[in-house]
Every structure is written in C-alpha cells, then in structure tokens.
C-alpha cells in the first residue's frame, strides 16, 4: 500500500464518503492514484471556495469527515476562507494539499505557486485547523495520518495534510484504527448528577442544542434525553434544523429579539439553561433581550463542561449525554412548552413577493411533497428560512461567509443522495452560484430559490445610505438552460408557487427559481436581528 492508498483507506474507514477537489501539477500524482483506486469517489468543481464549501457541507450532513483536495499555493490559498468557516462552525473538514517534492526547494529557484516561503502554506493552515501533518517520511506517514484524522473526528474541526509530490507512491504501513475519546466515566457520572440536580431544582429548566450535537451524531440520544426529562428543547440559530427528524419536545429556535417572543421568554426566563454543543457566538446570543447571563448557564462545548465557576475538563459531549441518559428521570412537563407555528397557505395571487411569502411557499411545498434538506447562504434568505418548518439545514450561521449555499447544496446531495433546496441571495449567487454548471456532469438536481433583490440588502439594513449596496439585475434564470438546468423568473406569488411545483415535478436537472424582491423588502426576522445587533454594538461601545 502506498501513502495515498493508506490515506484513502483511513479516510473511508473513518466515515468519509467522497473527495471534492481541483488538481494542479503538485497534486496530479495523488489525484491519479485517487481516481484509479476508486476507494472514494472524486468530484471536481470549478473553484476551490466551492470545493471547500461542498466538502464542509458533506461533513455536516453526514456528521462525519468531509475531504477537500487541492494543489499547492494557488489552489490551497483559495480554500482558506472555507476552511476558516469550517473551523469557526466546528466542521471536520480534511484538507489534502499537494506540495513541491522534498528537494525541489534546493534548486535555488523560487517554486511556482509558493508563498513568501515554502512553508508559508503550512503556517497559514496551522492557524485555521486543529492538527496538521506533512507526509514527507514514509516510515511515519501512517502514524501522522492517524493523528490528524483522529483530531478532526474528536474535536470536530478542520485538519491539514500536505503531501510532497515525490512521496505519493512510496510504501506505507496501514493506518491504525481510530480510538474515540470517551473521557473519564466517573467524571461524566459526577457531572451528570450535578446537572440533573440543578435541572430538578429549577422551576423553568430548558435545553438548548447546538452544532456539536450533529457533529458527534447525538441527535437521537438528545431527543431521547429531552423526552425522558420532559424538558423543552430549543436550538440555537446555528443549530437550526437539529432534531427535525426526531421525536422531541422541540419548541423552536432561539433568536433573541429577532425570534418568537414565546421562545425568547422560555430561554431568557429560564433559571437553568443547559447548552449542549452550542457555540457562544454573537449571532447566537448577541440578540438576546439582555436578560441572558451566560455565566449562570451550564455549557458543554469543546470537550469540557462549565457549571458556573466549575469546569469539568476532558469530558466529551458523547460521554456526558450517555451519563445523563443513564440517570434521566422526568423533571418537567414539556407539553406546556410553546410549539412552533410556521406560515402556510400562500395566496396564489398577483401580489409582489416578500421574503416571508417565500417561506410560506416552501412550507406549502413541503406539506404537499415532503420536506427537503436545505443549504442556505448568508443573507436574508437565511433569516427567511427561520420561518420554514424545521428540516435539516446547513448554513454559515456564525461565520456568516457568503458563497456557501450553492456548493453546500451540491455537496449535500452528493453526500446524502437527497435532492436539496438551496436558498441564496443574488449577491452570494454571483460568488459561487456558477458551480451549478457542474450538476449535469455530477448527476445532481438541486432546486435553487434565488432571492433576487438586486442588492446587498443585509448590508443596506445596517447602512441604508450607501449606494454601493445596489447591484445590477443579472437575470440569473435565463442563464440556467445554457448550464444544463432550467430557470424561471417570478414576480408574483402565483408564479412563485407554480415555479416551485414545476421544479419538484421535474427532477434530473437543477432548477433556478429566481424570486424578484423589491429593494428594501426585508424579512421581519432580519429587521429585528439587525436592530438587536446594532443595540449589541452600542452596548459593547459602552
Ligand atoms: N463577503 C463574504 C464572502 N461574506 C460576507 N458575509 C460579506 C462579504 C459581507 C456581507 C454580509 S451580507 C452581504 C454581504 C456582502 C450582502 C448579501 O447579499 P445577498 O447575497 O444578495 O443577500 P441579501 O440581499 O439578502 O442581503 C454579512 C453581513 O457579513
Ligand atoms: Mg440581494
């Protein structure tokens, strides 16, 4: 077995399902072995940001590893933003980059694609990954691969592997199996008993679940825990879509001042808020009405548990959930918790479309044909999605990087085999929407709901006076047929319904439903979110 075959085998047995990539001369040797071995299918896209977003989304939908393979320098540096977003949002993305041969730097000539130094790339990726390896010694390559891949799985963060092009064919020993971290069972027991005692003493206990629950494949166990405890559950903004396919007392998504007042009151009025796998970000909490004191919550994140001023280190979420499940007894009556209601019944009339109409149209579509998994970009489309009935959803809800939506929908369908609904604004579509041109070759058929307000509208909400937020009208739907798909531009609620029904009824190719929205038309959620963020910024300035 050579180094690449050992790496592919280790990736596959650790749950990776495919590789997304774009080759280059420093990566051609290992791309050839990848393609010829067939151990993991290789999908190429058109631009490395799309490769990174697709691989990241595959990891999120699968609750496992995503893999992005690129060439050195020009390819890898193009990937940085997607990897930074994966790191921020705790996604185990494996970056595999080609590199110059071990002695190529000794010619006295600068090597094409290199940064200021030959190790600049390794240093850049060391900042946005949790573990790195350069496989330049076949005697230790198998141990280095295990160390780095296991870090990705245990810490749910991206990792970086650099492969000099002259080593790919060298013999390598098989990579050792992954030994998951479980933590100290006695610590888990003590911590679980303390948490349950606090929940029992509380008059308004609430569970909030975040992205780590998905990353570690714990949704079913969390649903069981919530049912046994009888405690209402909410998701964080980033955790939207969690538990959607489970039987759980799910009250909705916490969005502070931008959310449903009953949910905001449930969370901010709780005297024992248990945060499981929730990232403490400004997008998750800065919009609180100001009553949420995070120091009084119980936080299980990044392998440790904080209860007030106590910390349980080295306590992985899986071990804690197991210990809680073993001791869980009924504490509350979740039937009293609010139940989310989502707008339905879009009037099929000739009125112009609003962002909330789009959510209503999607809810009607899901009611008629069943829910679809959603990949959403950053922009008002993500806030409108908060009015779509709970379904699996991946989105850059904290890192908030644009361009994620379309590649994530491509990666999601390739990873799961399920047709995706992609929500994207015109500004974000201008960035990476063109990856749709690969759908025919890849055999996938997402439905793209494009919020076209000819504007960077979310920025306009923050700074209305700036004319640079005005975008031109690119007439995206007309470009779809040339790229192998179908497109329809809609300006009324009737046409919107029709276009979505047509797209669902015609699988086998991508569809762009280009919903025209007037500039200045914001979802109510985004309006309130922006107001909350502005208030948070003022408070922070003091
Ligand atoms: N560049 C990238 C890669 N990500 C970003 N988030 C931004 C810039 C800043 C930014 C936003 S929201 C936004 C920008 C440019 C406009 C989005 O426009 P569009 O996709 O059309 O959606 P909508 O019109 O619904 O706003 C966030 C605040 O940072
Ligand atoms: Mg826009």
JSON list of C-alpha atoms in Angstrom, two decimals, residues 251-429:
[
{"chain": "A", "resi": 251, "resn": "UNK", "atom": "CA", "xyz": [-40.11, 24.38, 20.93]},
{"chain": "A", "resi": 252, "resn": "UNK", "atom": "CA", "xyz": [-38.21, 26.16, 18.13]},
{"chain": "A", "resi": 253, "resn": "UNK", "atom": "CA", "xyz": [-35.08, 28.24, 17.55]},
{"chain": "A", "resi": 254, "resn": "UNK", "atom": "CA", "xyz": [-33.78, 30.89, 19.93]},
{"chain": "A", "resi": 255, "resn": "UNK", "atom": "CA", "xyz": [-33.25, 34.16, 18.07]},
{"chain": "A", "resi": 256, "resn": "UNK", "atom": "CA", "xyz": [-33.49, 36.64, 20.92]},
{"chain": "A", "resi": 257, "resn": "UNK", "atom": "CA", "xyz": [-35.23, 39.83, 19.86]},
{"chain": "A", "resi": 258, "resn": "UNK", "atom": "CA", "xyz": [-35.45, 38.51, 16.28]},
{"chain": "A", "resi": 259, "resn": "UNK", "atom": "CA", "xyz": [-37.32, 35.40, 17.29]},
{"chain": "A", "resi": 260, "resn": "UNK", "atom": "CA", "xyz": [-40.67, 34.18, 18.50]},
{"chain": "A", "resi": 261, "resn": "UNK", "atom": "CA", "xyz": [-41.35, 36.04, 21.78]},
{"chain": "A", "resi": 262, "resn": "UNK", "atom": "CA", "xyz": [-42.57, 32.83, 23.46]},
{"chain": "A", "resi": 263, "resn": "UNK", "atom": "CA", "xyz": [-39.22, 31.13, 22.68]},
{"chain": "A", "resi": 264, "resn": "UNK", "atom": "CA", "xyz": [-37.24, 34.19, 23.76]},
{"chain": "A", "resi": 265, "resn": "UNK", "atom": "CA", "xyz": [-39.13, 34.25, 27.04]},
{"chain": "A", "resi": 266, "resn": "UNK", "atom": "CA", "xyz": [-38.70, 30.49, 27.51]},
{"chain": "A", "resi": 267, "resn": "UNK", "atom": "CA", "xyz": [-34.90, 30.78, 27.15]},
{"chain": "A", "resi": 268, "resn": "UNK", "atom": "CA", "xyz": [-34.26, 34.13, 28.79]},
{"chain": "A", "resi": 269, "resn": "UNK", "atom": "CA", "xyz": [-36.66, 33.39, 31.62]},
{"chain": "A", "resi": 270, "resn": "UNK", "atom": "CA", "xyz": [-35.09, 30.01, 32.35]},
{"chain": "A", "resi": 271, "resn": "UNK", "atom": "CA", "xyz": [-33.46, 29.52, 35.74]},
{"chain": "A", "resi": 272, "resn": "UNK", "atom": "CA", "xyz": [-31.44, 26.56, 34.46]},
{"chain": "A", "resi": 273, "resn": "UNK", "atom": "CA", "xyz": [-30.38, 26.72, 30.79]},
{"chain": "A", "resi": 274, "resn": "UNK", "atom": "CA", "xyz": [-28.38, 23.68, 29.67]},
{"chain": "A", "resi": 275, "resn": "UNK", "atom": "CA", "xyz": [-26.38, 24.47, 26.49]},
{"chain": "A", "resi": 276, "resn": "UNK", "atom": "CA", "xyz": [-25.29, 21.26, 24.76]},
{"chain": "A", "resi": 277, "resn": "UNK", "atom": "CA", "xyz": [-22.81, 21.77, 21.93]},
{"chain": "A", "resi": 278, "resn": "UNK", "atom": "CA", "xyz": [-23.78, 25.44, 21.49]},
{"chain": "A", "resi": 279, "resn": "UNK", "atom": "CA", "xyz": [-21.17, 27.88, 20.16]},
{"chain": "A", "resi": 280, "resn": "UNK", "atom": "CA", "xyz": [-21.26, 31.06, 22.26]},
{"chain": "A", "resi": 281, "resn": "UNK", "atom": "CA", "xyz": [-21.25, 33.43, 19.30]},
{"chain": "A", "resi": 282, "resn": "UNK", "atom": "CA", "xyz": [-22.70, 36.87, 18.79]},
{"chain": "A", "resi": 283, "resn": "UNK", "atom": "CA", "xyz": [-25.06, 35.55, 16.12]},
{"chain": "A", "resi": 284, "resn": "UNK", "atom": "CA", "xyz": [-26.36, 33.01, 18.63]},
{"chain": "A", "resi": 285, "resn": "UNK", "atom": "CA", "xyz": [-26.62, 35.32, 21.65]},
{"chain": "A", "resi": 286, "resn": "UNK", "atom": "CA", "xyz": [-25.93, 38.98, 20.90]},
{"chain": "A", "resi": 287, "resn": "UNK", "atom": "CA", "xyz": [-29.55, 39.49, 20.04]},
{"chain": "A", "resi": 288, "resn": "UNK", "atom": "CA", "xyz": [-30.75, 38.49, 23.48]},
{"chain": "A", "resi": 289, "resn": "UNK", "atom": "CA", "xyz": [-33.15, 40.93, 25.03]},
{"chain": "A", "resi": 290, "resn": "UNK", "atom": "CA", "xyz": [-30.39, 41.47, 27.58]},
{"chain": "A", "resi": 291, "resn": "UNK", "atom": "CA", "xyz": [-31.66, 39.11, 30.30]},
{"chain": "A", "resi": 292, "resn": "UNK", "atom": "CA", "xyz": [-29.39, 36.15, 29.41]},
{"chain": "A", "resi": 293, "resn": "UNK", "atom": "CA", "xyz": [-26.46, 35.77, 31.82]},
{"chain": "A", "resi": 294, "resn": "UNK", "atom": "CA", "xyz": [-24.29, 33.08, 30.20]},
{"chain": "A", "resi": 295, "resn": "UNK", "atom": "CA", "xyz": [-22.34, 32.72, 33.45]},
{"chain": "A", "resi": 296, "resn": "UNK", "atom": "CA", "xyz": [-25.47, 31.24, 35.01]},
{"chain": "A", "resi": 297, "resn": "UNK", "atom": "CA", "xyz": [-25.89, 28.61, 32.33]},
{"chain": "A", "resi": 298, "resn": "UNK", "atom": "CA", "xyz": [-24.44, 25.10, 32.06]},
{"chain": "A", "resi": 299, "resn": "UNK", "atom": "CA", "xyz": [-22.26, 24.83, 28.97]},
{"chain": "A", "resi": 300, "resn": "UNK", "atom": "CA", "xyz": [-20.98, 21.61, 27.37]},
{"chain": "A", "resi": 301, "resn": "UNK", "atom": "CA", "xyz": [-18.74, 22.50, 24.41]},
{"chain": "A", "resi": 302, "resn": "UNK", "atom": "CA", "xyz": [-15.30, 21.65, 23.03]},
{"chain": "A", "resi": 303, "resn": "UNK", "atom": "CA", "xyz": [-14.86, 18.66, 25.32]},
{"chain": "A", "resi": 304, "resn": "UNK", "atom": "CA", "xyz": [-15.44, 20.42, 28.64]},
{"chain": "A", "resi": 305, "resn": "UNK", "atom": "CA", "xyz": [-18.41, 21.29, 30.84]},
{"chain": "A", "resi": 306, "resn": "UNK", "atom": "CA", "xyz": [-18.80, 24.60, 32.69]},
{"chain": "A", "resi": 307, "resn": "UNK", "atom": "CA", "xyz": [-21.26, 24.91, 35.57]},
{"chain": "A", "resi": 308, "resn": "UNK", "atom": "CA", "xyz": [-20.98, 28.45, 36.92]},
{"chain": "A", "resi": 309, "resn": "UNK", "atom": "CA", "xyz": [-17.39, 28.65, 38.13]},
{"chain": "A", "resi": 310, "resn": "UNK", "atom": "CA", "xyz": [-16.75, 24.88, 37.99]},
{"chain": "A", "resi": 311, "resn": "UNK", "atom": "CA", "xyz": [-15.12, 23.28, 34.93]},
{"chain": "A", "resi": 312, "resn": "UNK", "atom": "CA", "xyz": [-15.04, 19.56, 34.06]},
{"chain": "A", "resi": 313, "resn": "UNK", "atom": "CA", "xyz": [-12.15, 19.27, 31.59]},
{"chain": "A", "resi": 314, "resn": "UNK", "atom": "CA", "xyz": [-11.77, 16.38, 29.10]},
{"chain": "A", "resi": 315, "resn": "UNK", "atom": "CA", "xyz": [-15.48, 15.49, 29.13]},
{"chain": "A", "resi": 316, "resn": "UNK", "atom": "CA", "xyz": [-16.58, 14.83, 25.51]},
{"chain": "A", "resi": 317, "resn": "UNK", "atom": "CA", "xyz": [-20.23, 15.59, 24.77]},
{"chain": "A", "resi": 318, "resn": "UNK", "atom": "CA", "xyz": [-20.97, 11.95, 23.86]},
{"chain": "A", "resi": 319, "resn": "UNK", "atom": "CA", "xyz": [-19.80, 10.74, 27.27]},
{"chain": "A", "resi": 320, "resn": "UNK", "atom": "CA", "xyz": [-21.82, 13.39, 29.08]},
{"chain": "A", "resi": 321, "resn": "UNK", "atom": "CA", "xyz": [-25.01, 12.63, 27.13]},
{"chain": "A", "resi": 322, "resn": "UNK", "atom": "CA", "xyz": [-24.59, 8.92, 27.86]},
{"chain": "A", "resi": 323, "resn": "UNK", "atom": "CA", "xyz": [-24.21, 9.64, 31.58]},
{"chain": "A", "resi": 324, "resn": "UNK", "atom": "CA", "xyz": [-27.25, 11.93, 31.56]},
{"chain": "A", "resi": 325, "resn": "UNK", "atom": "CA", "xyz": [-29.33, 9.31, 29.75]},
{"chain": "A", "resi": 326, "resn": "UNK", "atom": "CA", "xyz": [-28.41, 6.65, 32.32]},
{"chain": "A", "resi": 327, "resn": "UNK", "atom": "CA", "xyz": [-29.74, 8.86, 35.15]},
{"chain": "A", "resi": 328, "resn": "UNK", "atom": "CA", "xyz": [-32.52, 10.84, 33.49]},
{"chain": "A", "resi": 329, "resn": "UNK", "atom": "CA", "xyz": [-35.86, 10.93, 35.32]},
{"chain": "A", "resi": 330, "resn": "UNK", "atom": "CA", "xyz": [-38.95, 13.02, 34.46]},
{"chain": "A", "resi": 331, "resn": "UNK", "atom": "CA", "xyz": [-38.32, 16.58, 35.62]},
{"chain": "A", "resi": 332, "resn": "UNK", "atom": "CA", "xyz": [-40.85, 18.71, 33.79]},
{"chain": "A", "resi": 333, "resn": "UNK", "atom": "CA", "xyz": [-43.86, 18.57, 31.53]},
{"chain": "A", "resi": 334, "resn": "UNK", "atom": "CA", "xyz": [-42.63, 19.60, 28.11]},
{"chain": "A", "resi": 335, "resn": "UNK", "atom": "CA", "xyz": [-46.19, 19.52, 26.84]},
{"chain": "A", "resi": 336, "resn": "UNK", "atom": "CA", "xyz": [-46.55, 23.02, 28.32]},
{"chain": "A", "resi": 337, "resn": "UNK", "atom": "CA", "xyz": [-43.72, 24.33, 26.13]},
{"chain": "A", "resi": 338, "resn": "UNK", "atom": "CA", "xyz": [-44.61, 26.51, 23.13]},
{"chain": "A", "resi": 339, "resn": "UNK", "atom": "CA", "xyz": [-44.85, 24.68, 19.84]},
{"chain": "A", "resi": 340, "resn": "UNK", "atom": "CA", "xyz": [-43.51, 26.37, 16.71]},
{"chain": "A", "resi": 341, "resn": "UNK", "atom": "CA", "xyz": [-46.00, 27.50, 14.10]},
{"chain": "A", "resi": 342, "resn": "UNK", "atom": "CA", "xyz": [-44.90, 28.19, 10.55]},
{"chain": "A", "resi": 343, "resn": "UNK", "atom": "CA", "xyz": [-46.72, 30.30, 7.93]},
{"chain": "A", "resi": 344, "resn": "UNK", "atom": "CA", "xyz": [-48.58, 28.31, 5.28]},
{"chain": "A", "resi": 345, "resn": "UNK", "atom": "CA", "xyz": [-51.30, 28.92, 2.71]},
{"chain": "A", "resi": 346, "resn": "UNK", "atom": "CA", "xyz": [-49.63, 31.32, 0.28]},
{"chain": "A", "resi": 347, "resn": "UNK", "atom": "CA", "xyz": [-52.31, 33.19, -1.66]},
{"chain": "A", "resi": 348, "resn": "UNK", "atom": "CA", "xyz": [-51.89, 32.35, -5.33]},
{"chain": "A", "resi": 349, "resn": "UNK", "atom": "CA", "xyz": [-52.44, 35.92, -6.48]},
{"chain": "A", "resi": 350, "resn": "UNK", "atom": "CA", "xyz": [-50.65, 38.60, -8.46]},
{"chain": "A", "resi": 351, "resn": "UNK", "atom": "CA", "xyz": [-49.23, 40.37, -5.44]},
{"chain": "A", "resi": 352, "resn": "UNK", "atom": "CA", "xyz": [-45.45, 41.01, -5.39]},
{"chain": "A", "resi": 353, "resn": "UNK", "atom": "CA", "xyz": [-43.34, 38.56, -3.41]},
{"chain": "A", "resi": 354, "resn": "UNK", "atom": "CA", "xyz": [-41.94, 39.22, 0.08]},
{"chain": "A", "resi": 355, "resn": "UNK", "atom": "CA", "xyz": [-39.26, 37.11, 1.86]},
{"chain": "A", "resi": 356, "resn": "UNK", "atom": "CA", "xyz": [-41.91, 35.72, 4.22]},
{"chain": "A", "resi": 357, "resn": "UNK", "atom": "CA", "xyz": [-44.05, 34.72, 1.18]},
{"chain": "A", "resi": 358, "resn": "UNK", "atom": "CA", "xyz": [-41.09, 32.58, 0.09]},
{"chain": "A", "resi": 359, "resn": "UNK", "atom": "CA", "xyz": [-41.05, 30.79, 3.44]},
{"chain": "A", "resi": 360, "resn": "UNK", "atom": "CA", "xyz": [-44.80, 30.30, 3.20]},
{"chain": "A", "resi": 361, "resn": "UNK", "atom": "CA", "xyz": [-44.48, 28.88, -0.33]},
{"chain": "A", "resi": 362, "resn": "UNK", "atom": "CA", "xyz": [-41.79, 26.44, 0.83]},
{"chain": "A", "resi": 363, "resn": "UNK", "atom": "CA", "xyz": [-43.92, 25.32, 3.78]},
{"chain": "A", "resi": 364, "resn": "UNK", "atom": "CA", "xyz": [-46.80, 24.65, 1.38]},
{"chain": "A", "resi": 365, "resn": "UNK", "atom": "CA", "xyz": [-44.41, 22.75, -0.92]},
{"chain": "A", "resi": 366, "resn": "UNK", "atom": "CA", "xyz": [-43.10, 20.61, 1.96]},
{"chain": "A", "resi": 367, "resn": "UNK", "atom": "CA", "xyz": [-46.64, 19.93, 3.15]},
{"chain": "A", "resi": 368, "resn": "UNK", "atom": "CA", "xyz": [-47.58, 18.70, -0.33]},
{"chain": "A", "resi": 369, "resn": "UNK", "atom": "CA", "xyz": [-44.42, 16.80, -1.27]},
{"chain": "A", "resi": 370, "resn": "UNK", "atom": "CA", "xyz": [-42.50, 16.19, 1.96]},
{"chain": "A", "resi": 371, "resn": "UNK", "atom": "CA", "xyz": [-39.62, 18.18, 3.48]},
{"chain": "A", "resi": 372, "resn": "UNK", "atom": "CA", "xyz": [-36.33, 18.67, 1.66]},
{"chain": "A", "resi": 373, "resn": "UNK", "atom": "CA", "xyz": [-32.93, 19.26, 3.30]},
{"chain": "A", "resi": 374, "resn": "UNK", "atom": "CA", "xyz": [-31.84, 22.90, 2.94]},
{"chain": "A", "resi": 375, "resn": "UNK", "atom": "CA", "xyz": [-28.49, 24.52, 2.22]},
{"chain": "A", "resi": 376, "resn": "UNK", "atom": "CA", "xyz": [-28.71, 28.25, 2.86]},
{"chain": "A", "resi": 377, "resn": "UNK", "atom": "CA", "xyz": [-26.31, 31.08, 2.15]},
{"chain": "A", "resi": 378, "resn": "UNK", "atom": "CA", "xyz": [-25.76, 34.18, 4.28]},
{"chain": "A", "resi": 379, "resn": "UNK", "atom": "CA", "xyz": [-28.25, 36.99, 3.60]},
{"chain": "A", "resi": 380, "resn": "UNK", "atom": "CA", "xyz": [-31.97, 37.47, 4.18]},
{"chain": "A", "resi": 381, "resn": "UNK", "atom": "CA", "xyz": [-32.56, 34.01, 2.73]},
{"chain": "A", "resi": 382, "resn": "UNK", "atom": "CA", "xyz": [-31.17, 32.55, 5.98]},
{"chain": "A", "resi": 383, "resn": "UNK", "atom": "CA", "xyz": [-33.48, 34.67, 8.12]},
{"chain": "A", "resi": 384, "resn": "UNK", "atom": "CA", "xyz": [-36.47, 33.86, 5.94]},
{"chain": "A", "resi": 385, "resn": "UNK", "atom": "CA", "xyz": [-35.53, 30.20, 6.48]},
{"chain": "A", "resi": 386, "resn": "UNK", "atom": "CA", "xyz": [-36.35, 30.65, 10.18]},
{"chain": "A", "resi": 387, "resn": "UNK", "atom": "CA", "xyz": [-39.99, 30.73, 9.09]},
{"chain": "A", "resi": 388, "resn": "UNK", "atom": "CA", "xyz": [-39.64, 27.45, 7.18]},
{"chain": "A", "resi": 389, "resn": "UNK", "atom": "CA", "xyz": [-40.75, 24.35, 9.08]},
{"chain": "A", "resi": 390, "resn": "UNK", "atom": "CA", "xyz": [-37.87, 22.59, 10.82]},
{"chain": "A", "resi": 391, "resn": "UNK", "atom": "CA", "xyz": [-35.91, 20.42, 8.38]},
{"chain": "A", "resi": 392, "resn": "UNK", "atom": "CA", "xyz": [-32.24, 19.51, 8.08]},
{"chain": "A", "resi": 393, "resn": "UNK", "atom": "CA", "xyz": [-30.38, 22.74, 7.36]},
{"chain": "A", "resi": 394, "resn": "UNK", "atom": "CA", "xyz": [-26.75, 23.73, 6.87]},
{"chain": "A", "resi": 395, "resn": "UNK", "atom": "CA", "xyz": [-25.78, 27.38, 6.75]},
{"chain": "A", "resi": 396, "resn": "UNK", "atom": "CA", "xyz": [-22.92, 29.71, 7.80]},
{"chain": "A", "resi": 397, "resn": "UNK", "atom": "CA", "xyz": [-24.97, 30.92, 10.76]},
{"chain": "A", "resi": 398, "resn": "UNK", "atom": "CA", "xyz": [-22.00, 32.09, 12.79]},
{"chain": "A", "resi": 399, "resn": "UNK", "atom": "CA", "xyz": [-19.02, 32.60, 10.44]},
{"chain": "A", "resi": 400, "resn": "UNK", "atom": "CA", "xyz": [-21.54, 34.26, 8.09]},
{"chain": "A", "resi": 401, "resn": "UNK", "atom": "CA", "xyz": [-19.43, 33.83, 4.94]},
{"chain": "A", "resi": 402, "resn": "UNK", "atom": "CA", "xyz": [-21.25, 34.24, 1.63]},
{"chain": "A", "resi": 403, "resn": "UNK", "atom": "CA", "xyz": [-20.89, 31.76, -1.20]},
{"chain": "A", "resi": 404, "resn": "UNK", "atom": "CA", "xyz": [-21.63, 28.70, 0.96]},
{"chain": "A", "resi": 405, "resn": "UNK", "atom": "CA", "xyz": [-25.17, 27.95, -0.27]},
{"chain": "A", "resi": 406, "resn": "UNK", "atom": "CA", "xyz": [-24.90, 26.53, -3.81]},
{"chain": "A", "resi": 407, "resn": "UNK", "atom": "CA", "xyz": [-21.71, 24.46, -3.25]},
{"chain": "A", "resi": 408, "resn": "UNK", "atom": "CA", "xyz": [-23.15, 23.23, 0.05]},
{"chain": "A", "resi": 409, "resn": "UNK", "atom": "CA", "xyz": [-26.28, 22.05, -1.75]},
{"chain": "A", "resi": 410, "resn": "UNK", "atom": "CA", "xyz": [-24.09, 20.23, -4.27]},
{"chain": "A", "resi": 411, "resn": "UNK", "atom": "CA", "xyz": [-22.01, 18.64, -1.50]},
{"chain": "A", "resi": 412, "resn": "UNK", "atom": "CA", "xyz": [-25.15, 17.76, 0.45]},
{"chain": "A", "resi": 413, "resn": "UNK", "atom": "CA", "xyz": [-26.83, 15.90, -2.39]},
{"chain": "A", "resi": 414, "resn": "UNK", "atom": "CA", "xyz": [-23.62, 14.05, -3.26]},
{"chain": "A", "resi": 415, "resn": "UNK", "atom": "CA", "xyz": [-23.12, 13.04, 0.39]},
{"chain": "A", "resi": 416, "resn": "UNK", "atom": "CA", "xyz": [-26.73, 12.08, 1.13]},
{"chain": "A", "resi": 417, "resn": "UNK", "atom": "CA", "xyz": [-28.27, 11.26, -2.26]},
{"chain": "A", "resi": 418, "resn": "UNK", "atom": "CA", "xyz": [-31.18, 13.53, -1.33]},
{"chain": "A", "resi": 419, "resn": "UNK", "atom": "CA", "xyz": [-32.37, 16.39, -3.56]},
{"chain": "A", "resi": 420, "resn": "UNK", "atom": "CA", "xyz": [-31.53, 19.72, -1.90]},
{"chain": "A", "resi": 421, "resn": "UNK", "atom": "CA", "xyz": [-33.36, 23.02, -1.64]},
{"chain": "A", "resi": 422, "resn": "UNK", "atom": "CA", "xyz": [-30.78, 25.83, -1.85]},
{"chain": "A", "resi": 423, "resn": "UNK", "atom": "CA", "xyz": [-31.62, 29.31, -0.55]},
{"chain": "A", "resi": 424, "resn": "UNK", "atom": "CA", "xyz": [-29.32, 32.05, -1.82]},
{"chain": "A", "resi": 425, "resn": "UNK", "atom": "CA", "xyz": [-29.34, 35.80, -2.41]},
{"chain": "A", "resi": 426, "resn": "UNK", "atom": "CA", "xyz": [-28.26, 37.40, -5.67]},
{"chain": "A", "resi": 427, "resn": "UNK", "atom": "CA", "xyz": [-25.04, 38.74, -4.16]},
{"chain": "A", "resi": 428, "resn": "UNK", "atom": "CA", "xyz": [-23.97, 35.33, -2.86]},
{"chain": "A", "resi": 429, "resn": "UNK", "atom": "CA", "xyz": [-25.05, 33.66, -6.11]}
]
